[in-house]
Coordinates of C-alpha atoms and ligand atoms in Angstrom, one line a residue:
X1 CA -0.4 0.1 -0.2
X2 CA 1.5 3.5 -1.2
X3 CA 2.0 5.4 1.9
X4 CA 0.1 8.6 2.4
X5 CA 1.4 11.6 0.4
X6 CA 2.0 14.1 3.5
X7 CA 0.6 17.4 2.8
X8 CA 2.4 20.9 2.3
X9 CA -0.2 22.4 4.6
X10 CA -1.6 22.0 8.4
X11 CA -4.8 22.6 6.8
X12 CA -6.8 23.6 3.7
X13 CA -7.5 27.0 4.7
X14 CA -3.7 27.7 4.0
X15 CA -4.2 27.5 0.3
X16 CA -8.5 28.2 0.0
X17 CA -8.7 30.3 -3.3
X18 CA -7.7 34.3 -3.0
X19 CA -11.8 34.9 -4.0
X20 CA -12.6 32.7 -0.7
X21 CA -10.1 34.4 1.5
X22 CA -11.8 37.9 1.7
X23 CA -15.4 36.0 2.1
X24 CA -13.8 33.6 5.0
X25 CA -12.2 36.7 6.9
X26 CA -15.5 39.1 6.7
X27 CA -17.6 36.2 7.2
X28 CA -16.0 35.1 10.3
X29 CA -15.3 38.6 11.6
X30 CA -19.0 39.3 11.7
X31 CA -20.0 36.3 13.2
X32 CA -17.2 37.0 16.1
X33 CA -18.7 40.9 16.2
X34 CA -22.0 39.8 17.0
X35 CA -21.6 37.1 19.5
X36 CA -19.0 40.1 21.1
X37 CA -21.8 42.7 21.4
X38 CA -24.1 39.9 23.0
X39 CA -21.9 38.2 25.5
X40 CA -19.5 41.3 26.5
X41 CA -20.5 44.3 28.3
X42 CA -17.7 46.1 26.9
X43 CA -17.9 45.3 23.1
X44 CA -21.4 46.6 23.8
X45 CA -20.6 49.8 25.3
X46 CA -17.5 50.6 22.6
X47 CA -20.3 49.9 20.0
X48 CA -23.2 52.0 21.9
X49 CA -20.6 54.8 22.4
X50 CA -20.3 55.2 18.6
X51 CA -23.6 54.8 17.7
X52 CA -22.4 51.5 16.1
X53 CA -24.7 48.0 15.6
X54 CA -23.0 44.5 14.8
X55 CA -24.3 45.1 11.1
X56 CA -21.9 47.6 10.7
X57 CA -19.0 45.6 10.7
X58 CA -19.3 43.8 8.2
X59 CA -16.1 43.4 6.2
X60 CA -12.4 44.2 7.3
X61 CA -12.5 47.7 6.2
X62 CA -15.0 48.1 8.6
X63 CA -12.7 47.4 11.7
X64 CA -11.7 51.2 11.0
X65 CA -14.4 52.3 13.1
X66 CA -13.5 50.5 16.3
X67 CA -10.8 51.9 18.2
X68 CA -7.3 50.2 18.6
X69 CA -6.8 48.9 22.1
X70 CA -2.9 48.8 22.8
X71 CA -1.3 46.9 25.8
X72 CA -1.5 50.0 28.1
X73 CA -5.3 50.5 27.2
X74 CA -6.1 46.8 28.4
X75 CA -4.1 46.8 31.5
X76 CA -6.3 50.0 32.2
X77 CA -9.7 48.3 31.2
X78 CA -8.7 45.1 33.2
X79 CA -7.4 47.2 36.6
X80 CA -11.0 49.0 36.1
X81 CA -13.1 46.0 35.5
X82 CA -11.0 42.9 36.7
X83 CA -10.2 40.4 35.8
X84 CA -10.8 40.6 32.1
X85 CA -12.2 44.3 31.5
X86 CA -15.8 42.7 30.5
X87 CA -14.5 41.5 27.1
X88 CA -15.2 37.9 27.8
X89 CA -18.6 36.2 27.9
X90 CA -19.9 35.6 31.7
X91 CA -20.5 31.8 31.0
X92 CA -17.4 30.9 29.2
X93 CA -15.7 28.0 29.7
X94 CA -11.9 28.6 29.6
X95 CA -9.4 25.6 30.8
X96 CA -6.6 28.0 31.9
X97 CA -5.9 31.9 32.7
X98 CA -2.4 33.0 32.1
X99 CA -1.0 36.4 33.5
X100 CA 1.8 38.7 31.6
X101 CA 2.8 41.7 33.1
X102 CA 0.8 44.6 33.7
X103 CA -0.7 42.7 34.7
X104 CA -2.7 41.4 32.2
X105 CA -5.2 38.4 32.7
X106 CA -5.5 36.2 29.2
X107 CA -8.1 33.4 29.3
X108 CA -7.1 30.4 27.1
X109 CA -8.7 29.0 24.8
X110 CA -9.6 25.5 24.7
X111 CA -7.0 22.4 23.6
X112 CA -8.8 22.5 20.3
X113 CA -7.4 26.0 19.3
X114 CA -4.3 25.0 16.4
X115 CA -2.4 28.0 18.1
X116 CA 1.5 27.8 17.0
X117 CA 0.7 24.5 15.1
X118 CA 0.9 26.5 12.2
X119 CA 4.1 27.7 12.8
X120 CA 5.5 25.0 13.8
X121 CA 4.2 22.9 10.9
X122 CA 5.8 25.3 8.5
X123 CA 9.0 24.8 10.2
X124 CA 9.1 21.3 9.3
X125 CA 8.4 19.4 12.7
X126 CA 6.4 16.2 13.0
X127 CA 5.9 13.3 14.6
X128 CA 8.9 11.9 15.7
X129 CA 10.8 14.9 16.3
X130 CA 11.9 15.7 19.9
X131 CA 11.9 19.3 20.8
X132 CA 13.4 21.3 23.7
X133 CA 11.0 23.9 24.9
X134 CA 12.8 26.4 26.3
X135 CA 10.2 28.7 27.3
X136 CA 8.7 29.3 30.9
X137 CA 5.9 27.6 31.9
X138 CA 5.4 29.3 34.9
X139 CA 2.1 31.6 35.2
X140 CA 2.8 33.2 31.6
X141 CA 1.0 31.5 28.5
X142 CA 4.5 30.9 26.8
X143 CA 5.6 27.4 27.8
X144 CA 1.9 25.5 27.6
X145 CA 0.9 27.3 24.3
X146 CA 4.0 26.3 22.4
X147 CA 3.8 23.3 24.1
X148 CA 0.2 22.5 22.9
X149 CA 1.7 23.7 19.3
X150 CA 4.4 21.0 18.8
X151 CA 2.0 18.4 20.2
X152 CA -0.5 19.5 17.3
X153 CA 1.8 18.5 14.8
X154 CA 3.2 15.6 16.6
X155 CA 6.1 16.1 18.1
X156 CA 7.6 14.9 21.5
X157 CA 8.0 17.8 23.7
X158 CA 10.7 18.4 26.7
X159 CA 9.1 20.8 28.5
X160 CA 12.7 22.4 29.7
X161 CA 11.4 25.9 30.6
X162 CA 13.4 27.7 32.6
X163 CA 16.2 25.3 33.5
X164 CA 19.8 25.9 33.8
X165 CA 21.7 25.9 30.6
X166 CA 23.9 22.8 31.7
X167 CA 20.4 21.2 32.3
X168 CA 19.3 22.2 28.8
X169 CA 22.3 20.3 27.4
X170 CA 21.9 17.3 29.6
X171 CA 18.5 17.0 28.4
X172 CA 19.5 17.5 24.8
X173 CA 22.1 15.1 24.9
X174 CA 20.2 12.2 26.8
X175 CA 17.3 12.3 25.1
X176 CA 18.6 13.0 21.5
X177 CA 16.7 16.3 21.2
X178 CA 16.0 17.0 17.4
X179 CA 14.6 20.3 17.7
X180 CA 14.5 23.9 19.9
X181 CA 12.0 26.4 20.6
X182 CA 13.0 29.2 22.2
X183 CA 14.7 32.5 21.7
X184 CA 18.0 32.6 19.7
X185 CA 20.1 34.1 22.0
X186 CA 19.2 31.3 24.4
X187 CA 19.8 28.7 21.9
X188 CA 23.1 30.3 21.4
X189 CA 23.7 30.5 24.6
X190 CA 23.3 26.9 25.0
X191 CA 25.8 25.8 22.3
X192 CA 28.5 28.6 23.5
X193 CA 28.0 26.6 26.7
X194 CA 28.2 23.0 25.3
X195 CA 31.3 23.7 23.3
X196 CA 32.8 25.1 27.1
X197 CA 32.1 21.7 28.2
X198 CA 33.9 20.5 25.6
X199 CA 31.1 19.4 23.2
X200 CA 31.0 19.3 19.3
X201 CA 27.4 20.5 19.2
X202 CA 27.0 19.9 15.5
X203 CA 28.6 16.4 15.4
X204 CA 27.5 15.0 19.1
X205 CA 24.0 16.2 19.3
X206 CA 21.0 15.9 16.9
X207 CA 19.3 19.1 17.0
X208 CA 18.9 20.3 13.2
X209 CA 15.8 22.6 13.2
X210 CA 14.7 25.8 15.5
X211 CA 11.4 27.5 15.8
X212 CA 12.1 31.1 17.4
X213 CA 9.5 33.6 18.6
X214 CA 10.0 36.4 21.0
X215 CA 12.9 38.0 20.0
X216 CA 14.0 39.0 16.8
X217 CA 16.7 36.7 14.9
X218 CA 19.5 38.7 13.4
X219 CA 20.5 37.3 10.2
X220 CA 24.6 36.8 11.2
X221 CA 23.3 34.9 13.9
X222 CA 21.0 33.0 11.3
X223 CA 23.4 32.3 9.5
X224 CA 26.1 31.1 12.2
X225 CA 23.1 28.4 13.0
X226 CA 22.3 27.5 9.7
X227 CA 26.1 27.6 8.2
X228 CA 28.1 26.4 11.3
X229 CA 25.7 24.3 13.5
X230 CA 23.6 23.0 10.7
X231 CA 20.3 23.4 12.1
X232 CA 17.1 25.1 10.0
X233 CA 16.2 28.1 11.7
X234 CA 12.4 29.1 11.6
X235 CA 10.9 32.3 12.9
X236 CA 7.5 32.8 14.6
X237 CA 5.8 35.6 15.8
X238 CA 2.4 36.5 18.0
X239 CA 1.4 38.6 21.6
X240 CA 0.8 37.2 24.5
X241 CA -2.7 39.2 24.5
X242 CA -3.7 37.4 20.8
X243 CA -1.7 34.4 20.3
X244 CA 0.0 33.4 17.3
X245 CA -0.3 36.1 14.6
X246 CA 2.4 34.8 11.7
X247 CA 5.1 32.6 10.7
X248 CA 7.6 31.4 8.5
X249 CA 7.4 29.0 6.2
X250 CA 10.4 27.5 3.9
X251 CA 11.2 30.4 1.6
X252 CA 12.2 32.4 4.7
X253 CA 11.0 35.5 3.3
X254 CA 7.9 37.4 4.8
X255 CA 5.6 35.8 7.3
X256 CA 2.3 34.1 6.7
X257 CA -0.5 35.3 8.8
X258 CA -2.2 32.8 10.7
X259 CA -5.7 32.0 9.5
X260 CA -7.6 32.9 12.7
X261 CA -6.3 36.5 13.1
X262 CA -7.1 39.4 11.3
X263 CA -4.2 41.4 10.5
X264 CA -4.4 45.4 9.8
X265 CA -1.2 47.4 9.4
X266 CA -2.8 51.1 10.5
X267 CA -1.7 54.6 10.8
X268 CA -1.3 54.6 14.2
X269 CA -1.8 58.5 14.7
X270 CA -5.2 57.9 13.2
X271 CA -6.1 54.0 13.3
X272 CA -6.8 53.7 9.3
X273 CA -5.5 50.9 7.7
X274 CA -2.0 51.1 5.4
X275 CA -1.8 49.3 1.7
X276 CA 1.2 47.3 1.0
X277 CA 4.2 48.4 1.3
X278 CA 3.4 51.3 3.5
X279 CA 5.1 50.6 7.3
X280 CA 2.6 50.8 10.3
X281 CA 1.5 49.5 13.4
X282 CA 0.7 46.2 13.5
X283 CA -3.1 45.6 14.8
X284 CA -4.5 42.3 15.8
X285 CA -8.4 40.7 16.2
X286 CA -8.3 37.1 17.3
X287 CA -11.1 35.1 15.6
X288 CA -12.5 33.1 18.3
X289 CA -15.9 33.0 20.4
X290 CA -14.6 33.5 24.2
X291 CA -12.2 36.9 24.1
X292 CA -13.8 39.6 22.2
X293 CA -10.7 41.6 22.3
X294 CA -11.2 43.7 18.7
X295 CA -8.2 45.8 17.2
X296 CA -5.5 44.9 19.7
X297 CA -2.6 47.4 19.1
X298 CA 0.9 45.3 19.2
X299 CA 2.9 48.4 19.3
X300 CA 5.0 46.5 16.4
X301 CA 5.8 48.3 13.2
X302 CA 5.3 46.0 9.7
X303 CA 4.3 46.3 6.2
X304 CA 2.3 44.1 4.1
X305 CA 4.0 42.0 1.2
X306 CA 2.4 42.6 -2.1
X307 CA 3.2 39.5 -3.6
X308 CA 2.1 35.8 -3.2
X309 CA 4.3 33.1 -1.9
X310 CA 6.0 30.8 -4.0
X311 CA 5.4 28.2 -1.1
X312 CA 1.4 27.7 -2.3
X313 CA 0.2 29.4 0.9
X314 CA -2.4 32.3 -0.2
X315 CA -2.6 33.7 3.0
X316 CA -1.7 37.4 3.3
X317 CA 1.8 38.3 4.3
X318 CA 3.8 40.6 6.4
X319 CA 7.5 41.4 6.4
X320 CA 9.0 40.8 10.1
X321 CA 9.1 43.5 12.6
X322 CA 10.7 47.1 12.0
X323 CA 10.8 48.2 15.6
X324 CA 8.2 50.0 18.1
X325 CA 5.5 52.6 16.7
X326 CA 7.4 55.3 19.3
X327 CA 10.6 54.5 17.3
X328 CA 9.5 55.8 14.0
X329 CA 9.3 58.9 12.3
X330 CA 6.7 59.7 9.7
X331 CA 7.6 61.4 6.7
X332 CA 5.6 62.5 3.8
X333 CA 3.3 60.3 5.0
X334 CA 5.4 57.3 5.3
X335 CA 7.2 56.0 8.8
X336 CA 10.5 55.3 8.8
X337 CA 12.4 53.2 11.4
X338 CA 15.5 52.8 12.8
X339 CA 15.8 48.7 11.9
X340 CA 15.0 50.1 8.3
X341 CA 18.0 52.5 8.4
X342 CA 20.2 49.6 9.8
X343 CA 19.5 47.6 7.3
X344 CA 20.2 50.4 4.7
X345 CA 23.2 50.7 6.0
X346 CA 24.3 46.7 6.2
X347 CA 23.9 46.8 2.3
X348 CA 26.9 49.2 1.9
X349 CA 29.4 47.3 4.3
X350 CA 27.4 48.9 7.6
X351 CA 28.5 52.8 6.9
X352 CA 27.1 55.0 9.4
X353 CA 24.5 57.1 8.5
X354 CA 21.8 59.7 9.4
X355 CA 18.4 60.6 8.1
X356 CA 17.7 64.2 8.8
X357 CA 13.9 65.3 8.3
X358 CA 12.9 69.1 7.6
X359 CA 10.3 70.8 6.9
X360 CA 10.9 73.1 3.9
X361 CA 7.6 75.2 2.5
X362 CA 5.2 72.9 4.3
X363 CA 7.0 70.2 2.9
X364 CA 9.2 67.4 4.8
X365 CA 12.6 67.4 3.3
X366 CA 14.4 64.4 3.8
X367 CA 18.5 64.1 3.6
X368 CA 20.5 61.2 4.3
X369 CA 24.0 62.2 5.5
X370 CA 26.3 58.8 4.7
X371 CA 29.9 58.6 5.9
X372 CA 31.9 57.3 2.8
X373 CA 35.5 57.4 2.1
X374 CA 36.6 57.5 -1.5
X375 CA 36.2 54.0 -2.4
X376 CA 32.6 54.0 -1.6
X377 CA 31.4 57.3 -3.3
X378 CA 30.9 55.9 -6.6
X379 CA 28.8 52.9 -5.7
X380 CA 26.7 55.1 -3.3
X381 CA 25.5 57.5 -5.8
X382 CA 24.7 54.9 -8.1
X383 CA 22.9 52.8 -5.5
X384 CA 22.0 54.1 -2.7
X385 CA 18.7 55.6 -3.3
X386 CA 17.4 53.0 -5.3
X387 CA 18.1 50.7 -2.3
X388 CA 16.7 53.3 0.2
X389 CA 13.4 53.6 -1.8
X390 CA 13.3 49.8 -2.0
X391 CA 13.5 49.2 1.6
X392 CA 12.0 52.3 3.7
X393 CA 9.3 53.0 0.4
X394 CA 10.2 57.3 0.9
X395 CA 12.5 58.9 -1.4
X396 CA 15.4 60.7 -0.3
X397 CA 15.5 64.9 -1.3
X398 CA 19.0 64.5 -0.5
X399 CA 22.4 62.6 -0.7
X400 CA 25.2 64.2 1.2
X401 CA 28.2 61.9 1.5
X402 CA 30.3 63.1 4.6
X403 CA 33.2 62.5 5.7
X404 CA 34.2 59.0 7.9
X405 CA 34.3 59.8 11.8
X406 CA 31.8 62.9 11.3
X407 CA 29.0 60.6 12.9
X408 CA 29.5 59.0 16.5
X409 CA 27.3 56.5 18.3
X410 CA 25.7 60.1 20.1
X411 CA 23.8 60.4 17.1
X412 CA 20.3 59.5 16.3
X413 CA 19.8 57.4 13.6
X414 CA 16.7 59.7 12.6
X415 CA 17.3 63.2 13.2
X416 CA 13.8 65.1 13.4
X417 CA 14.3 69.1 12.8
X418 CA 10.7 70.1 12.1
X419 CA 8.9 72.3 14.4
X420 CA 5.3 72.5 14.0
X421 CA 4.4 76.1 15.0
Ligands
ZN501 ZN1 5.5 30.7 1.9

């Protein structure tokens, strides 16, 4: 009998026809809104204050009619109305309650929720894998929800949580762990310690796959994991208030948005939705029938990817995280973030640079100061503006090449000289 061919996807939702996708989102949202209005006093209050009825939210675009709720606002709402700010149904059944700093209390969805399963599946974890889960299981959502995700794809989990580095090494060695989930810096810490203890990590241990979350994965670190230690690396993204949001596939270029969440990229000052390629705040609504947190503002900056992914998933994609809302500066209506400038700089051998924003005759004027030696000048003049536009979307008004050593560590990457008097 021929073996059943393994699906490329976690489930059929991931490659649903694009024509169906919008309808799927709109209908799921309308359903959650109807239920939330009926069951949650806070949702009802938010709607009533704006003279809105549940039938006014028929599509993702209609979400703009509702306010974005930041983490700070959620903490305040929960303090005024503990424990869940009236965002839950009174009669809900929940199997566990997590906390996170604030404090924020989060009722956890049932075991049936596929939380984190999509990310681990796309990262290639399967039955037969033995995965070290180095996230804390104590009070916070991390340990147990990642554990659930790994079980969803059939992997065996070692719940090592907050054990010491030495303990983690012992577990990897004795149990023959094939995978790791946790932060990238902690995995590198484990590797370094194992090397200090005299082990050749690549040859002696079996860890060949890692899924990272909760910390950015620097490209240089990724390269080390993959080239020096033969560990295939993947990233996932989420927030404790809303669960998993997005994950990388084998293309490692952009993150697929989970089928259980609606992601909007919005202008943080207006809450209005932005188009593909425009940098804005990641705002998330998790489609579910118990916790009616509509439009949670993560404070993270990202943008949508326009193109479809060659992996075959039809889900919308976002392009990593470019920093936090407070760090970004708006130039001619578009945000630029320090992390984007660092990326531009890395394309030109990490030359120091600074973006200076002025306002000339009621218009924003963007100057890019770039430190350049004589050997850099020709290439900068030829390519810099194009690369900058590609990464930051905004066009430079003036490229100013300055001598090396002019900028110091004290100079910020973005200097905003505009006055608004
Ligand atoms: Zn993909």
